[in-house]
Amino acid sequence: LEARLRFFSLRVFGQLATIGGVVFADLGRVWADTTARPELDGVDVGAKVGVGTGLRIRLGTTLMVRADFAWAEGDSAIYVDVEHAF
């Protein structure tokens, strides 16, 4: 699940820039193999939950800069990405 919000827009270098944010959550399960491996997979449902938040900066219609902070089961990470769509 993901929810996005636009905070405001402004002009930067003559182009429209939009500043926004995101909150997200997911639920998933990974198995080590197609056969039972309880020493790696565990013996219960084993679903893991992840949550996070992030900042989005869009410049014009093609450049997106994003930074996310994510947390899952006691582990956390920061992701930064710059995308340019053609």
Tab-separated table of C-alpha atoms in Angstrom:
chain	number	residue	atom	x	y	z
A	1	LEU	CA	0.000	0.000	0.000
A	2	GLU	CA	1.223	3.492	-0.792
A	3	ALA	CA	-0.257	6.949	-0.267
A	4	ARG	CA	1.217	10.004	-1.998
A	5	LEU	CA	0.637	13.677	-1.229
A	6	ARG	CA	1.700	16.824	-3.082
A	7	PHE	CA	2.742	19.543	-0.645
A	8	PHE	CA	3.340	22.458	-3.021
A	9	SER	CA	4.687	23.518	-6.412
A	10	LEU	CA	7.142	26.259	-7.370
A	11	ARG	CA	9.258	27.427	-10.302
A	12	VAL	CA	12.905	26.260	-10.418
A	13	PHE	CA	15.141	27.140	-13.378
A	14	GLY	CA	12.020	28.115	-15.309
A	15	GLN	CA	10.383	24.699	-14.814
A	16	LEU	CA	7.568	23.647	-12.518
A	17	ALA	CA	8.848	21.702	-9.496
A	18	THR	CA	6.518	19.711	-7.268
A	19	ILE	CA	7.434	18.708	-3.709
A	20	GLY	CA	5.566	15.811	-2.153
A	21	GLY	CA	5.749	12.903	0.214
A	22	VAL	CA	4.789	9.270	0.510
A	23	VAL	CA	3.992	6.753	3.231
A	24	PHE	CA	3.975	3.053	2.475
A	25	ALA	CA	3.546	-0.398	4.006
A	26	ASP	CA	3.930	-3.916	2.687
A	27	LEU	CA	3.561	-7.503	3.784
A	28	GLY	CA	5.478	-10.362	2.227
A	29	ARG	CA	6.973	-13.802	2.508
A	30	VAL	CA	10.091	-15.299	0.907
A	31	TRP	CA	10.995	-18.990	0.738
A	32	ALA	CA	14.532	-20.336	0.360
A	33	ASP	CA	13.567	-23.088	-2.082
A	34	THR	CA	10.616	-24.902	-3.619
A	35	THR	CA	10.995	-27.684	-1.023
A	36	ALA	CA	10.508	-27.308	2.726
A	37	ARG	CA	13.583	-25.811	4.469
A	38	PRO	CA	12.408	-25.087	8.035
A	39	GLU	CA	15.937	-24.172	9.164
A	40	LEU	CA	15.836	-21.253	6.673
A	41	ASP	CA	12.105	-20.616	6.230
A	42	GLY	CA	10.866	-21.172	9.782
A	43	VAL	CA	7.829	-23.238	10.632
A	44	ASP	CA	5.060	-20.634	10.864
A	45	VAL	CA	3.492	-18.247	8.341
A	46	GLY	CA	6.681	-16.150	8.325
A	47	ALA	CA	5.153	-12.995	6.861
A	48	LYS	CA	7.209	-9.835	7.384
A	49	VAL	CA	5.885	-6.283	7.585
A	50	GLY	CA	7.680	-3.223	6.225
A	51	VAL	CA	6.768	0.452	6.600
A	52	GLY	CA	8.330	3.698	5.465
A	53	THR	CA	8.089	7.285	4.410
A	54	GLY	CA	9.735	9.382	1.747
A	55	LEU	CA	10.172	12.685	-0.027
A	56	ARG	CA	9.515	13.262	-3.737
A	57	ILE	CA	10.801	16.176	-5.841
A	58	ARG	CA	9.638	16.308	-9.456
A	59	LEU	CA	11.224	18.838	-11.812
A	60	GLY	CA	9.284	19.404	-15.012
A	61	THR	CA	7.576	16.311	-16.371
A	62	THR	CA	10.582	13.979	-16.641
A	63	LEU	CA	12.930	14.234	-13.636
A	64	MET	CA	12.058	12.651	-10.293
A	65	VAL	CA	14.318	12.679	-7.226
A	66	ARG	CA	13.173	10.494	-4.365
A	67	ALA	CA	14.470	9.596	-0.931
A	68	ASP	CA	12.833	6.915	1.216
A	69	PHE	CA	13.361	5.627	4.728
A	70	ALA	CA	12.094	2.064	5.254
A	71	TRP	CA	11.892	-0.179	8.316
A	72	ALA	CA	11.160	-3.919	8.474
A	73	GLU	CA	11.458	-6.310	11.412
A	74	GLY	CA	14.198	-4.392	13.236
A	75	ASP	CA	16.180	-3.480	10.115
A	76	SER	CA	16.130	-0.106	8.359
A	77	ALA	CA	17.470	1.457	5.180
A	78	ILE	CA	17.605	4.731	3.292
A	79	TYR	CA	17.106	4.729	-0.485
A	80	VAL	CA	17.881	7.653	-2.787
A	81	ASP	CA	17.067	7.489	-6.486
A	82	VAL	CA	17.146	9.890	-9.428
A	83	GLU	CA	15.050	8.867	-12.421
A	84	HIS	CA	14.777	10.464	-15.821
A	85	ALA	CA	11.950	9.263	-18.047
A	86	PHE	CA	12.364	9.523	-21.797
